[in-house]
Short mmCIF file of C-alpha atoms in Angstrom, two decimals:
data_model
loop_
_atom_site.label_atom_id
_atom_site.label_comp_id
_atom_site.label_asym_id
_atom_site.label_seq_id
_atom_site.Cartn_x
_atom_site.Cartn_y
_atom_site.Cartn_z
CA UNK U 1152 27.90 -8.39 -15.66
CA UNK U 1153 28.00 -9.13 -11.88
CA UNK U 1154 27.67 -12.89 -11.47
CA UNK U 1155 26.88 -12.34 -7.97
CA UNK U 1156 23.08 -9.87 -8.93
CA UNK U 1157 20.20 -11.75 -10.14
CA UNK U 1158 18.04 -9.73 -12.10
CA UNK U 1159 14.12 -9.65 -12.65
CA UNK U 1160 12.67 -7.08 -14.40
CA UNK U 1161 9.39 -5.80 -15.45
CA UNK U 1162 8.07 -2.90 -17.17
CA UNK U 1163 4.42 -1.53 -16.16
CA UNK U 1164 2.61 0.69 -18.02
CA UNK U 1165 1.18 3.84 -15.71
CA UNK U 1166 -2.02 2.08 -15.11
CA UNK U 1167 -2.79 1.46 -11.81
CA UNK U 1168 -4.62 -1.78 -12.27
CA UNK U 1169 -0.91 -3.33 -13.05
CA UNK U 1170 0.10 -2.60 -9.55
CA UNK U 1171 -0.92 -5.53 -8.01
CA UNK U 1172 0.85 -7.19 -10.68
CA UNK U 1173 3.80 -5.26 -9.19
CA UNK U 1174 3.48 -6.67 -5.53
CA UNK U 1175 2.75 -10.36 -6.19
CA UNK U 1176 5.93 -10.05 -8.50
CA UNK U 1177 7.60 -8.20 -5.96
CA UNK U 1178 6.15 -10.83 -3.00
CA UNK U 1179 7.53 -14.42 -5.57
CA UNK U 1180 10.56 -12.54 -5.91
CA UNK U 1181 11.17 -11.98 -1.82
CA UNK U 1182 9.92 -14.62 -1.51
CA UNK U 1183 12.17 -16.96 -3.57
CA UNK U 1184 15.56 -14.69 -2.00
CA UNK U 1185 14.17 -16.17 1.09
CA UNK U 1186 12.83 -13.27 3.48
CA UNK U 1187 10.09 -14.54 5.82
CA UNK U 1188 6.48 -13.21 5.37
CA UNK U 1189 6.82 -10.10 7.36
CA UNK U 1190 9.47 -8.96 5.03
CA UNK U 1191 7.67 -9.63 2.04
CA UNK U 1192 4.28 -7.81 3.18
CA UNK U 1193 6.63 -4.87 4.29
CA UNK U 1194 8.03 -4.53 0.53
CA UNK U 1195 4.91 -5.38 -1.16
CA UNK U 1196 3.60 -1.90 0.39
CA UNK U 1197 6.42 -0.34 -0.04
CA UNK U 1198 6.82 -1.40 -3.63
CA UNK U 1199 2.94 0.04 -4.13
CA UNK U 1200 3.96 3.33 -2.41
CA UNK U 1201 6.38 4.04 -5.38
CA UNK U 1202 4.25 2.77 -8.03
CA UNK U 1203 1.30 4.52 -6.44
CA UNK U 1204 3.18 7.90 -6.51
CA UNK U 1205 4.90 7.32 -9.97
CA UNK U 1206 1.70 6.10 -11.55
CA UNK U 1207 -0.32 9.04 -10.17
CA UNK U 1208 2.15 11.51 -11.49
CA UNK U 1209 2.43 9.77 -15.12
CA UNK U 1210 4.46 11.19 -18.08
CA UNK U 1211 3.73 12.58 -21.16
CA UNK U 1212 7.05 11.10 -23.07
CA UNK U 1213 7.26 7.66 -21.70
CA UNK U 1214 4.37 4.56 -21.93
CA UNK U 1215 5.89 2.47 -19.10
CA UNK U 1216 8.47 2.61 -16.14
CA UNK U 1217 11.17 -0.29 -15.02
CA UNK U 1218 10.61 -2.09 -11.39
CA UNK U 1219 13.86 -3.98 -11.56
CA UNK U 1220 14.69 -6.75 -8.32
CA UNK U 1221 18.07 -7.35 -7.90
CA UNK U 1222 18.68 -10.00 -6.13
CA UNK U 1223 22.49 -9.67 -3.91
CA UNK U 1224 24.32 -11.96 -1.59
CA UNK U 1225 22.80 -9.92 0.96
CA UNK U 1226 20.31 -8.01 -0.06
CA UNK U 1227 17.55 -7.30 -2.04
CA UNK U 1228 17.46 -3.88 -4.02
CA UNK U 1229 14.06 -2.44 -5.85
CA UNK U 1230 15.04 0.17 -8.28
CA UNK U 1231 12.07 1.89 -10.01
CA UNK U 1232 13.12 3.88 -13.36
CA UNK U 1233 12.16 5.86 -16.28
CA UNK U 1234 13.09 7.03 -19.52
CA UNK U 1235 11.42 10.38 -18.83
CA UNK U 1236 13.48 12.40 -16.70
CA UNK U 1237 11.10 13.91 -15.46
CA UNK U 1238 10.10 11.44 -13.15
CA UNK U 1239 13.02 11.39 -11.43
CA UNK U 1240 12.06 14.32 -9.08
CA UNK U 1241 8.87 13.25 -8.63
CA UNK U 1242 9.63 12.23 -4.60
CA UNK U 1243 11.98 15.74 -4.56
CA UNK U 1244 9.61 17.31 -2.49
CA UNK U 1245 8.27 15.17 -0.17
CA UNK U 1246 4.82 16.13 -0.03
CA UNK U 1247 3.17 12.84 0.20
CA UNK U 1248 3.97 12.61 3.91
CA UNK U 1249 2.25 9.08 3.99
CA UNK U 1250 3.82 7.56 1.32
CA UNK U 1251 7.28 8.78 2.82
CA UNK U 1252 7.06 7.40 6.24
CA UNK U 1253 5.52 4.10 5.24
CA UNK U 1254 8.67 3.76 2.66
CA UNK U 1255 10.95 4.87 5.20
CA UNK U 1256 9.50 2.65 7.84
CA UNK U 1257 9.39 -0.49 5.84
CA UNK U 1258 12.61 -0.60 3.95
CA UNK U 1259 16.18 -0.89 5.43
CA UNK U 1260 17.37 1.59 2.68
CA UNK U 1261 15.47 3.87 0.37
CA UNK U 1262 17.35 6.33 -2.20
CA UNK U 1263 15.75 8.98 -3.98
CA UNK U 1264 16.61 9.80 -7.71
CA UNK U 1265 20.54 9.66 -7.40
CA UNK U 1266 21.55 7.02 -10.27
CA UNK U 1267 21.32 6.72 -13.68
CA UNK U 1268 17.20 6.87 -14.81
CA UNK U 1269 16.83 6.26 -10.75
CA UNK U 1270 13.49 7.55 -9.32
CA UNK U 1271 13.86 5.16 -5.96
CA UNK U 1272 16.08 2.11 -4.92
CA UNK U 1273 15.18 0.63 -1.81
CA UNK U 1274 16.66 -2.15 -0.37
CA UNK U 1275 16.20 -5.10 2.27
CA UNK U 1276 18.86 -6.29 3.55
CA UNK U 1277 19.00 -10.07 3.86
CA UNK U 1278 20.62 -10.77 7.35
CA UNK U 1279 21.74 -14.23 6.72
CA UNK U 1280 18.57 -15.53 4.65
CA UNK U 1281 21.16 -16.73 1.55
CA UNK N 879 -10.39 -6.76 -14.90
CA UNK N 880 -12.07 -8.13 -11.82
CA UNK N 881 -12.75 -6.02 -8.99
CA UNK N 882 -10.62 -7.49 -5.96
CA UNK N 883 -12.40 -5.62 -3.32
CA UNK N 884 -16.10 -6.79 -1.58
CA UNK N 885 -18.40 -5.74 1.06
CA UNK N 886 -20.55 -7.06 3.11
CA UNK N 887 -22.80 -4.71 5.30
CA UNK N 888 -24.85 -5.34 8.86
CA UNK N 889 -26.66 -2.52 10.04
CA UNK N 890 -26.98 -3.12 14.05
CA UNK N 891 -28.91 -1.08 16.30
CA UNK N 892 -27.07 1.69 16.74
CA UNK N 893 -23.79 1.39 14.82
CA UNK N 894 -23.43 0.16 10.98
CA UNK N 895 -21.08 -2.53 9.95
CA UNK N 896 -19.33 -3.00 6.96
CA UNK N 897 -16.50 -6.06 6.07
CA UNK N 898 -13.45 -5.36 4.04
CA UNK N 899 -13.12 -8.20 1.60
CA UNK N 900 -9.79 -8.23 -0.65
CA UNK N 901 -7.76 -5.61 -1.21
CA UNK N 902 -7.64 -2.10 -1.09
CA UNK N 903 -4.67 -0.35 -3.28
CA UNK N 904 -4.78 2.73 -5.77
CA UNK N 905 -7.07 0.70 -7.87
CA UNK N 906 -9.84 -0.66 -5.49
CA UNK N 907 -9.93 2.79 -3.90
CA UNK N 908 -12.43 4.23 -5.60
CA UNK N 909 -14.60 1.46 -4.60
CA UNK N 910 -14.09 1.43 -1.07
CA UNK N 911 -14.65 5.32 -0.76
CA UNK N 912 -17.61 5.54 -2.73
CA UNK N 913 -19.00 2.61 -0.16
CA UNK N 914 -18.19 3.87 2.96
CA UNK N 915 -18.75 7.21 2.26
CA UNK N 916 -22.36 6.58 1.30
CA UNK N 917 -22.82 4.57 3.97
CA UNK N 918 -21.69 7.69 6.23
CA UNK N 919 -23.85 10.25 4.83
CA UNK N 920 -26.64 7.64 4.69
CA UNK N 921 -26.53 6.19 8.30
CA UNK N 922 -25.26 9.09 10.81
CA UNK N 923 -24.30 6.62 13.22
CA UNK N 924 -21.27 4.62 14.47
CA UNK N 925 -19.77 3.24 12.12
CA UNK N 926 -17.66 -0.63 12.70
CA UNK N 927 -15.40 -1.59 9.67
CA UNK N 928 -14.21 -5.02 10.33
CA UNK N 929 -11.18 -6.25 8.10
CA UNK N 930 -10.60 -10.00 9.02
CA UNK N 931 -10.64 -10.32 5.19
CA UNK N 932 -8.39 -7.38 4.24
CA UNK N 933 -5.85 -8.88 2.91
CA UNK N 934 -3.71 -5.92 2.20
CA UNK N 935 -3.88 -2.17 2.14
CA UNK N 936 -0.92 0.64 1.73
CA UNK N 937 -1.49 4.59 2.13
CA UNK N 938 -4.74 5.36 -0.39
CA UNK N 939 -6.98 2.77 1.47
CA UNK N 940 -5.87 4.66 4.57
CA UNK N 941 -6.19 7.94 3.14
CA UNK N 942 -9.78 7.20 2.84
CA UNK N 943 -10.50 5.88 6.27
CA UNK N 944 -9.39 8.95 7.88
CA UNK N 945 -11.82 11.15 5.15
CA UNK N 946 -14.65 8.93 6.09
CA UNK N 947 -13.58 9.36 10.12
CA UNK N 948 -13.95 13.35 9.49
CA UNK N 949 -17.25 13.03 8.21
CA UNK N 950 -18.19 10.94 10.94
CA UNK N 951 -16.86 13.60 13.36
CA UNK N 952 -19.06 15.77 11.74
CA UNK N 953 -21.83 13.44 13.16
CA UNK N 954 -20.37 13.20 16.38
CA UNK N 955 -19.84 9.71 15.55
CA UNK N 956 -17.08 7.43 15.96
CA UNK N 957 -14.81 4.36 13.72
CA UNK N 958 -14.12 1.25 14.85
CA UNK N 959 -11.91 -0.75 13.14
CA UNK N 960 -11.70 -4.07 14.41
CA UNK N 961 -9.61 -7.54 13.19
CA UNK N 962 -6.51 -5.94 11.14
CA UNK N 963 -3.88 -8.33 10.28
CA UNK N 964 -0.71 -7.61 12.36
CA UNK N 965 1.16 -6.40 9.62
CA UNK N 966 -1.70 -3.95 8.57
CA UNK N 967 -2.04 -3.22 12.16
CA UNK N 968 1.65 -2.29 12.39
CA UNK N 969 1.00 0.06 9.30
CA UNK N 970 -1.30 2.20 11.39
CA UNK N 971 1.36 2.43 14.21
CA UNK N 972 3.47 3.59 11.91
CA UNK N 973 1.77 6.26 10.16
CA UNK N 974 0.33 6.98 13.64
CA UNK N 975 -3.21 6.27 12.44
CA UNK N 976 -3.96 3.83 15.77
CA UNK N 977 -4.43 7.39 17.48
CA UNK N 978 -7.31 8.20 15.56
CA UNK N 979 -9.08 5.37 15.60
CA UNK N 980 -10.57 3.13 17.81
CA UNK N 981 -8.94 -0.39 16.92
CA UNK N 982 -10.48 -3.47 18.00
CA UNK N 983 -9.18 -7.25 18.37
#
């Protein structure tokens, strides 16, 4: 284990009426690794722009997917995952043009599907909040 | 599960009015494009949507915004959207959605 990552965790089930659950999580947890409130209403829609799209596209094999916050020395990385594999290409083609730009825009780093169970990480970097 | 989306509506002379109360996210939606896509068809007119009370919205609030600004176009009609918090306002840069609408302080 990496003493230096603080992990939170939280598994949603693909109902959207957990979503909000999913930003005022994500907006304590920001919140608490210090980013100001710009920050934190930047990830909060970012953060709902990957449920949105995961939620929308469901799975057949899995009840719930993983919104993990891992909280570096300097930086903050989201990592949305599922069992079903499926769901890891589910951003491959970039058709929600929307979604994409607003993600893009919002976080410092996004990463689509390339670790283990991955579908996104996206990160903030911290820039001296710590 | 409570709703966390409200309206309140104002039809003016020649425009209608409608406030944004809450939120507006994948599952308030619905809500918020049943409303103001009634209150299109119902009132061919201008059509003011004021969201000093929006407290947040991401890419399926403004999904529907820009369906109800077509069928206002249809009308020859016009949005205004008027009172967005900076960082929502900064979301329409972004997505370039400032162009199509007329955005008011």
């Amino acid at each position: 284990m990496n003493n230096n990552v603080d992990i939170i965790k939280i598994e949603v089930p693909f109902k959207a009426q957990y979503v909000g659950i999913v930003r005022l999580t994500g907006s304590g947890v920001f919140n608490r690794a210090g980013f100001d409130i710009e920050d934190i209403e930047d990830a909060k829609v970012a953060i709902s722009e990957v449920c949105n799209k995961i939620i929308n596209t469901g799975s057949n094999s899995a009840s719930c997917f993983t919104v993990e916050f891992k909280i570096n020395e300097n930086r903050l990385d989201v990592v949305f995952s599922c069992s079903d594999s499926q769901l890891q290409n589910v951003f491959a083609k970039q058709n929600d043009e929307l979604g994409f730009s607003i993600i893009s825009a919002l976080m410092d780093e996004v990463d689509y599907g390339s670790s283990c169970n991955a579908i996104v990480t996206m990160s903030k970097w911290m820039e001296g909040k710590v | 599960m409570s709703a966390e989306i409200y309206f309140k509506e104002e039809k003016m002379d020649h425009s209608y009015k409608i406030h944004i109360i809450g939120e507006v996210d994948i599952y308030t939606s619905n809500q918020l494009k049943e409303k103001l896509y009634s209150i299109v068809e119902q009132n061919q007119c201008d059509l003011n949507i004021d969201c000093k009370e929006l407290r947040y919205i991401d890419s399926t609030g403004l999904g529907i915004f820009v369906g109800a600004l077509k069928k206002v176009k249809e009308n020859g009609k016009e949005i205004k959207i008027s009172n967005l918090k900076e960082n929502i306002r900064r979301l329409f840069q972004i997505t370039g959605l400032e162009k199509l609408f007329t955005i008011e302080e």
